PDB file of C-alpha atoms in Angstrom:
ATOM      1  CA  UNK A1314      16.613 120.514  62.751  1.00 65.00           C
ATOM      2  CA  UNK A1315      16.773 117.209  60.987  1.00 70.00           C
ATOM      3  CA  UNK A1316      13.461 115.633  59.998  1.00 85.00           C
ATOM      4  CA  UNK A1317      12.136 112.100  59.926  1.00 91.00           C
ATOM      5  CA  UNK A1318       8.876 111.794  58.028  1.00 92.00           C
ATOM      6  CA  UNK A1319       6.368 108.963  58.107  1.00 92.00           C
ATOM      7  CA  UNK A1320       2.877 108.581  56.740  1.00 85.00           C
ATOM      8  CA  UNK A1321       0.730 108.646  59.870  1.00 78.00           C
ATOM      9  CA  UNK A1322      -1.817 106.251  58.384  1.00 81.00           C
ATOM     10  CA  UNK A1323      -3.832 104.486  59.447  1.00 91.00           C
ATOM     11  CA  UNK A1324      -2.665 101.739  57.151  1.00 95.00           C
ATOM     12  CA  UNK A1325      -5.042  98.829  56.956  1.00 97.00           C
ATOM     13  CA  UNK A1326      -4.144  95.468  55.398  1.00 97.00           C
ATOM     14  CA  UNK A1327      -5.894  92.089  55.421  1.00 97.00           C
ATOM     15  CA  UNK A1328      -4.387  89.214  57.357  1.00 97.00           C
ATOM     16  CA  UNK A1329      -1.729  87.428  55.325  1.00 97.00           C
ATOM     17  CA  UNK A1330      -0.928  90.443  53.143  1.00 97.00           C
ATOM     18  CA  UNK A1331       2.331  92.417  52.994  1.00 97.00           C
ATOM     19  CA  UNK A1332       2.353  95.658  54.964  1.00 97.00           C
ATOM     20  CA  UNK A1333       4.726  98.316  53.684  1.00 96.00           C
ATOM     21  CA  UNK A1334       5.778 101.151  55.977  1.00 97.00           C
ATOM     22  CA  UNK A1335       7.859 104.045  54.701  1.00 95.00           C
ATOM     23  CA  UNK A1336      10.159 106.632  56.218  1.00 95.00           C
ATOM     24  CA  UNK A1337      12.213 109.468  54.744  1.00 94.00           C
ATOM     25  CA  UNK A1338      14.940 111.384  56.526  1.00 91.00           C
ATOM     26  CA  UNK A1339      16.736 114.626  55.836  1.00 89.00           C
ATOM     27  CA  UNK A1340      20.236 114.051  57.258  1.00 84.00           C
ATOM     28  CA  UNK A1341      22.436 112.651  54.467  1.00 84.00           C
ATOM     29  CA  UNK A1342      25.098 111.774  57.018  1.00 83.00           C
ATOM     30  CA  UNK A1343      22.912 109.284  58.896  1.00 84.00           C
ATOM     31  CA  UNK A1344      24.505 105.853  59.152  1.00 84.00           C
ATOM     32  CA  UNK A1345      22.074 103.806  61.203  1.00 88.00           C
ATOM     33  CA  UNK A1346      18.323 103.413  61.158  1.00 92.00           C
ATOM     34  CA  UNK A1347      15.876 101.781  63.507  1.00 94.00           C
ATOM     35  CA  UNK A1348      12.301 100.555  63.472  1.00 96.00           C
ATOM     36  CA  UNK A1349      10.305 100.401  66.689  1.00 96.00           C
ATOM     37  CA  UNK A1350       6.899  98.846  67.280  1.00 97.00           C
ATOM     38  CA  UNK A1351       4.569 100.398  69.830  1.00 96.00           C
ATOM     39  CA  UNK A1352       1.386  98.699  70.931  1.00 96.00           C
ATOM     40  CA  UNK A1353      -1.382 100.914  72.256  1.00 92.00           C
ATOM     41  CA  UNK A1354      -0.606 101.995  75.812  1.00 89.00           C
ATOM     42  CA  UNK A1355       2.844 100.420  75.755  1.00 92.00           C
ATOM     43  CA  UNK A1356       6.362 101.745  75.197  1.00 93.00           C
ATOM     44  CA  UNK A1357       8.278 101.396  71.931  1.00 95.00           C
ATOM     45  CA  UNK A1358      10.282  98.212  71.411  1.00 94.00           C
ATOM     46  CA  UNK A1359      13.085  97.831  68.900  1.00 93.00           C
ATOM     47  CA  UNK A1360      12.312  95.362  66.118  1.00 95.00           C
ATOM     48  CA  UNK A1361      14.839  96.114  63.367  1.00 94.00           C
ATOM     49  CA  UNK A1362      18.037  98.017  62.770  1.00 93.00           C
ATOM     50  CA  UNK A1363      19.805  98.565  59.451  1.00 93.00           C
ATOM     51  CA  UNK A1364      23.143 100.159  58.726  1.00 89.00           C
ATOM     52  CA  UNK A1365      23.950  99.595  55.041  1.00 85.00           C
ATOM     53  CA  UNK A1366      22.156  99.936  51.741  1.00 87.00           C
ATOM     54  CA  UNK A1367      19.966  97.071  50.686  1.00 90.00           C
ATOM     55  CA  UNK A1368      17.711  94.687  52.539  1.00 92.00           C
ATOM     56  CA  UNK A1369      17.919  93.122  55.959  1.00 94.00           C
ATOM     57  CA  UNK A1370      15.582  90.283  56.790  1.00 95.00           C
ATOM     58  CA  UNK A1371      14.517  89.002  60.199  1.00 94.00           C
ATOM     59  CA  UNK A1372      11.715  86.475  60.104  1.00 96.00           C
ATOM     60  CA  UNK A1373       8.641  88.112  58.591  1.00 97.00           C
ATOM     61  CA  UNK A1374      10.245  91.551  58.761  1.00 97.00           C
ATOM     62  CA  UNK A1375      12.446  93.126  56.087  1.00 97.00           C
ATOM     63  CA  UNK A1376      14.064  96.533  56.407  1.00 96.00           C
ATOM     64  CA  UNK A1377      15.123  98.266  53.197  1.00 95.00           C
ATOM     65  CA  UNK A1378      17.550 101.168  53.041  1.00 94.00           C
ATOM     66  CA  UNK A1379      18.321 103.480  50.146  1.00 92.00           C
ATOM     67  CA  UNK A1380      20.751 106.153  51.294  1.00 89.00           C
ATOM     68  CA  UNK A1381      20.839 107.917  47.924  1.00 90.00           C
ATOM     69  CA  UNK A1382      17.084 108.506  48.143  1.00 91.00           C
ATOM     70  CA  UNK A1383      17.195 108.981  51.940  1.00 92.00           C
ATOM     71  CA  UNK A1384      14.509 106.380  52.312  1.00 92.00           C
ATOM     72  CA  UNK A1385      14.053 103.466  54.689  1.00 95.00           C
ATOM     73  CA  UNK A1386      11.128 101.070  54.692  1.00 96.00           C
ATOM     74  CA  UNK A1387       9.805  98.154  56.700  1.00 97.00           C
ATOM     75  CA  UNK A1388       7.969  95.271  55.071  1.00 97.00           C
ATOM     76  CA  UNK A1389       5.919  92.859  57.119  1.00 97.00           C
ATOM     77  CA  UNK A1390       5.092  89.654  55.258  1.00 98.00           C
ATOM     78  CA  UNK A1391       2.152  87.421  56.145  1.00 98.00           C
ATOM     79  CA  UNK A1392       0.739  90.169  58.362  1.00 98.00           C
ATOM     80  CA  UNK A1393      -1.043  89.006  61.502  1.00 97.00           C
ATOM     81  CA  UNK A1394      -3.597  90.804  63.687  1.00 97.00           C
ATOM     82  CA  UNK A1395      -0.898  90.819  66.397  1.00 97.00           C
ATOM     83  CA  UNK A1396       1.158  93.107  64.123  1.00 98.00           C
ATOM     84  CA  UNK A1397      -1.438  95.851  64.617  1.00 97.00           C
ATOM     85  CA  UNK A1398       0.523  98.652  66.263  1.00 97.00           C
ATOM     86  CA  UNK A1399       2.195 101.970  65.569  1.00 96.00           C
ATOM     87  CA  UNK A1400       5.583 101.679  63.884  1.00 97.00           C
ATOM     88  CA  UNK A1401       8.179 104.351  64.574  1.00 96.00           C
ATOM     89  CA  UNK A1402      11.160 105.089  62.366  1.00 95.00           C
ATOM     90  CA  UNK A1403      14.217 106.468  64.198  1.00 92.00           C
ATOM     91  CA  UNK A1404      17.369 108.076  62.815  1.00 89.00           C
ATOM     92  CA  UNK A1405      20.343 109.295  64.881  1.00 84.00           C
ATOM     93  CA  UNK A1406      20.931 113.030  64.870  1.00 78.00           C
ATOM     94  CA  UNK A1407      24.296 114.457  65.715  1.00 72.00           C
ATOM     95  CA  UNK A1408      26.522 112.524  68.069  1.00 66.00           C
ATOM     96  CA  UNK A1409      24.093 111.807  70.862  1.00 67.00           C
ATOM     97  CA  UNK A1410      20.469 112.286  69.912  1.00 76.00           C
ATOM     98  CA  UNK A1411      17.879 110.195  68.054  1.00 84.00           C
ATOM     99  CA  UNK A1412      15.120 111.660  65.914  1.00 88.00           C
ATOM    100  CA  UNK A1413      11.840 109.727  65.823  1.00 91.00           C
ATOM    101  CA  UNK A1414       9.157 109.923  63.196  1.00 91.00           C
ATOM    102  CA  UNK A1415       5.580 110.453  64.299  1.00 90.00           C
ATOM    103  CA  UNK A1416       4.769 106.810  63.532  1.00 93.00           C
ATOM    104  CA  UNK A1417       2.474 104.913  61.186  1.00 95.00           C
ATOM    105  CA  UNK A1418      -0.511 103.151  62.691  1.00 95.00           C
ATOM    106  CA  UNK A1419      -1.009  99.708  61.162  1.00 96.00           C
ATOM    107  CA  UNK A1420      -4.186  97.673  61.455  1.00 97.00           C
ATOM    108  CA  UNK A1421      -4.244  94.063  60.253  1.00 97.00           C
ATOM    109  CA  UNK A1422      -7.801  92.855  59.744  1.00 96.00           C
ATOM    110  CA  UNK A1423      -8.631  89.161  60.229  1.00 94.00           C
TER     111      UNK A1423
ATOM    112  CA  UNK B1241      18.145  91.675  78.344  1.00 68.00           C
ATOM    113  CA  UNK B1242      18.272  95.399  78.788  1.00 64.00           C
ATOM    114  CA  UNK B1243      15.957  96.491  81.513  1.00 91.00           C
ATOM    115  CA  UNK B1244      14.731 100.035  81.986  1.00 96.00           C
ATOM    116  CA  UNK B1245      12.313 100.606  84.819  1.00 96.00           C
ATOM    117  CA  UNK B1246      10.257 103.640  85.770  1.00 97.00           C
ATOM    118  CA  UNK B1247       9.026 104.409  89.256  1.00 92.00           C
ATOM    119  CA  UNK B1248       5.315 104.585  88.459  1.00 93.00           C
ATOM    120  CA  UNK B1249       3.022 103.411  85.659  1.00 94.00           C
ATOM    121  CA  UNK B1250       0.274 105.855  86.544  1.00 96.00           C
ATOM    122  CA  UNK B1251       0.464 109.077  88.515  1.00 97.00           C
ATOM    123  CA  UNK B1252      -2.135 111.711  89.363  1.00 98.00           C
ATOM    124  CA  UNK B1253      -0.939 115.066  90.686  1.00 97.00           C
ATOM    125  CA  UNK B1254      -2.467 118.446  91.364  1.00 98.00           C
ATOM    126  CA  UNK B1255      -1.551 121.683  89.619  1.00 98.00           C
ATOM    127  CA  UNK B1256       1.424 123.330  91.276  1.00 97.00           C
ATOM    128  CA  UNK B1257       2.812 120.169  92.865  1.00 97.00           C
ATOM    129  CA  UNK B1258       6.448 119.194  92.394  1.00 97.00           C
ATOM    130  CA  UNK B1259       6.628 115.849  90.629  1.00 97.00           C
ATOM    131  CA  UNK B1260       9.514 113.389  90.474  1.00 97.00           C
ATOM    132  CA  UNK B1261       9.719 110.674  87.846  1.00 98.00           C
ATOM    133  CA  UNK B1262      12.516 108.182  88.254  1.00 97.00           C
ATOM    134  CA  UNK B1263      14.163 105.900  85.742  1.00 98.00           C
ATOM    135  CA  UNK B1264      16.691 103.138  86.373  1.00 98.00           C
ATOM    136  CA  UNK B1265      18.597 101.054  83.826  1.00 97.00           C
ATOM    137  CA  UNK B1266      20.693  97.986  84.560  1.00 95.00           C
ATOM    138  CA  UNK B1267      22.880  97.753  81.437  1.00 91.00           C
ATOM    139  CA  UNK B1268      25.573 100.280  82.302  1.00 93.00           C
ATOM    140  CA  UNK B1269      24.437 102.570  79.472  1.00 92.00           C
ATOM    141  CA  UNK B1270      26.038 105.975  79.268  1.00 92.00           C
ATOM    142  CA  UNK B1271      23.103 107.753  77.631  1.00 91.00           C
ATOM    143  CA  UNK B1272      19.704 108.264  79.212  1.00 94.00           C
ATOM    144  CA  UNK B1273      16.733 110.160  77.821  1.00 95.00           C
ATOM    145  CA  UNK B1274      13.372 111.534  78.863  1.00 97.00           C
ATOM    146  CA  UNK B1275      10.595 111.879  76.291  1.00 96.00           C
ATOM    147  CA  UNK B1276       6.972 112.786  76.399  1.00 96.00           C
ATOM    148  CA  UNK B1277       4.514 111.316  73.956  1.00 95.00           C
ATOM    149  CA  UNK B1278       1.222 112.923  73.039  1.00 92.00           C
ATOM    150  CA  UNK B1279      -1.318 111.860  70.401  1.00 86.00           C
ATOM    151  CA  UNK B1280      -0.450 113.315  67.014  1.00 79.00           C
ATOM    152  CA  UNK B1281       2.846 114.780  68.237  1.00 82.00           C
ATOM    153  CA  UNK B1282       4.978 111.669  68.476  1.00 84.00           C
ATOM    154  CA  UNK B1283       7.965 111.372  70.791  1.00 91.00           C
ATOM    155  CA  UNK B1284       9.449 114.667  71.901  1.00 92.00           C
ATOM    156  CA  UNK B1285      12.763 114.821  73.699  1.00 92.00           C
ATOM    157  CA  UNK B1286      12.741 116.732  76.966  1.00 96.00           C
ATOM    158  CA  UNK B1287      16.297 116.190  78.245  1.00 96.00           C
ATOM    159  CA  UNK B1288      19.079 113.721  77.855  1.00 93.00           C
ATOM    160  CA  UNK B1289      22.221 112.868  79.738  1.00 94.00           C
ATOM    161  CA  UNK B1290      25.416 111.311  78.394  1.00 91.00           C
ATOM    162  CA  UNK B1291      27.238 110.993  81.704  1.00 91.00           C
ATOM    163  CA  UNK B1292      26.768 111.392  85.424  1.00 94.00           C
ATOM    164  CA  UNK B1293      25.928 114.999  86.306  1.00 91.00           C
ATOM    165  CA  UNK B1294      25.828 115.918  82.603  1.00 92.00           C
ATOM    166  CA  UNK B1295      22.625 116.966  80.894  1.00 94.00           C
ATOM    167  CA  UNK B1296      21.508 118.589  77.692  1.00 93.00           C
ATOM    168  CA  UNK B1297      18.216 120.164  76.746  1.00 94.00           C
ATOM    169  CA  UNK B1298      16.075 118.476  74.175  1.00 92.00           C
ATOM    170  CA  UNK B1299      13.261 119.994  72.138  1.00 90.00           C
ATOM    171  CA  UNK B1300      10.888 120.880  74.981  1.00 95.00           C
ATOM    172  CA  UNK B1301      12.780 121.451  78.269  1.00 96.00           C
ATOM    173  CA  UNK B1302      10.600 124.280  79.576  1.00 96.00           C
ATOM    174  CA  UNK B1303       8.952 123.426  82.876  1.00 97.00           C
ATOM    175  CA  UNK B1304      11.224 120.430  83.476  1.00 98.00           C
ATOM    176  CA  UNK B1305      14.568 119.733  85.072  1.00 98.00           C
ATOM    177  CA  UNK B1306      16.613 116.556  85.420  1.00 98.00           C
ATOM    178  CA  UNK B1307      19.108 114.990  87.742  1.00 97.00           C
ATOM    179  CA  UNK B1308      21.676 112.278  87.168  1.00 97.00           C
ATOM    180  CA  UNK B1309      23.701 111.586  90.282  1.00 96.00           C
ATOM    181  CA  UNK B1310      24.412 107.939  89.450  1.00 96.00           C
ATOM    182  CA  UNK B1311      25.016 106.315  86.089  1.00 96.00           C
ATOM    183  CA  UNK B1312      22.015 104.000  86.330  1.00 97.00           C
ATOM    184  CA  UNK B1313      19.465 106.575  87.475  1.00 97.00           C
ATOM    185  CA  UNK B1314      17.962 109.549  85.655  1.00 98.00           C
ATOM    186  CA  UNK B1315      15.221 111.632  87.260  1.00 98.00           C
ATOM    187  CA  UNK B1316      12.785 114.015  85.626  1.00 98.00           C
ATOM    188  CA  UNK B1317      11.397 116.798  87.787  1.00 98.00           C
ATOM    189  CA  UNK B1318       8.348 118.898  87.102  1.00 98.00           C
ATOM    190  CA  UNK B1319       8.995 121.941  89.273  1.00 95.00           C
ATOM    191  CA  UNK B1320       5.358 123.082  89.347  1.00 97.00           C
ATOM    192  CA  UNK B1321       3.050 120.723  87.516  1.00 97.00           C
ATOM    193  CA  UNK B1322       0.554 122.182  85.092  1.00 98.00           C
ATOM    194  CA  UNK B1323      -2.355 120.605  83.244  1.00 98.00           C
ATOM    195  CA  UNK B1324      -0.511 120.868  79.915  1.00 97.00           C
ATOM    196  CA  UNK B1325       2.077 118.470  81.314  1.00 98.00           C
ATOM    197  CA  UNK B1326      -0.487 115.670  81.367  1.00 98.00           C
ATOM    198  CA  UNK B1327       1.151 113.111  79.113  1.00 97.00           C
ATOM    199  CA  UNK B1328       2.909 109.767  78.764  1.00 96.00           C
ATOM    200  CA  UNK B1329       6.530 110.067  79.900  1.00 98.00           C
ATOM    201  CA  UNK B1330       9.040 107.615  78.533  1.00 97.00           C
ATOM    202  CA  UNK B1331      12.575 107.025  79.724  1.00 97.00           C
ATOM    203  CA  UNK B1332      15.165 105.389  77.477  1.00 95.00           C
ATOM    204  CA  UNK B1333      18.825 104.440  77.623  1.00 93.00           C
ATOM    205  CA  UNK B1334      21.536 103.563  75.130  1.00 90.00           C
ATOM    206  CA  UNK B1335      25.246 103.067  74.804  1.00 86.00           C
ATOM    207  CA  UNK B1336      27.388 106.151  74.205  1.00 81.00           C
ATOM    208  CA  UNK B1337      26.874 107.658  70.756  1.00 71.00           C
ATOM    209  CA  UNK B1338      23.707 108.205  68.791  1.00 64.00           C
ATOM    210  CA  UNK B1339      24.284 105.216  66.524  1.00 69.00           C
ATOM    211  CA  UNK B1340      23.113 102.797  69.159  1.00 79.00           C
ATOM    212  CA  UNK B1341      19.515 101.802  69.608  1.00 85.00           C
ATOM    213  CA  UNK B1342      17.570 103.155  72.547  1.00 90.00           C
ATOM    214  CA  UNK B1343      15.739 100.906  74.978  1.00 92.00           C
ATOM    215  CA  UNK B1344      12.592 102.204  76.592  1.00 95.00           C
ATOM    216  CA  UNK B1345      11.029 101.829  79.986  1.00 96.00           C
ATOM    217  CA  UNK B1346       7.317 101.000  80.340  1.00 96.00           C
ATOM    218  CA  UNK B1347       6.294 104.648  80.611  1.00 96.00           C
ATOM    219  CA  UNK B1348       4.532 106.758  83.226  1.00 97.00           C
ATOM    220  CA  UNK B1349       1.129 108.147  82.413  1.00 96.00           C
ATOM    221  CA  UNK B1350       0.922 111.395  84.343  1.00 98.00           C
ATOM    222  CA  UNK B1351      -2.341 113.233  84.854  1.00 98.00           C
ATOM    223  CA  UNK B1352      -2.257 116.731  86.320  1.00 98.00           C
ATOM    224  CA  UNK B1353      -5.615 117.974  87.588  1.00 97.00           C
TER     225      UNK B1353
END
């Protein structure tokens, strides 16, 4: 069974700081990677996807992928209290399934 | 916008009851999934379906069955509910192939007493 590992946290950062969330995966053949945000009591929502090595930026969010190290990260710049949530890393497994990490809980303190 | 809806947000059932959870998506997605989410255990796949009348077991299928008679609808059935099936149940859908992102419904919080 392929694994997706995340530090469960909690990760606490002050408002305005950069939050760095990390994810490692075991399947070297993985080609696409996703970050989901889940607020307490709500369902996961997709916030970023990345398919090639390097960085992908979307507003305050940057996804970083290093396939050689089997490592994907999410940076949140100028963190806001509204960013407080659990962030799930997801990596496709096989031809149909998706493997989710357990999630990292982020708290942004005003 | 992709829309995935689930029949109930909250449900309370008694031990031994048969429970139906329904999920409908409006984006013509081929794949549909049922997960349960418990604190500390993350998302665990129960079943998924890649076509009408097709289904495959996920990581924890015991005690559950599914039905997909129409492309847009995927039902999860608890044949005889037990207290250890108290959980948040999440439905998701995606285009064919695992490389596509999954879109989630709002979830059903099921309590079995």
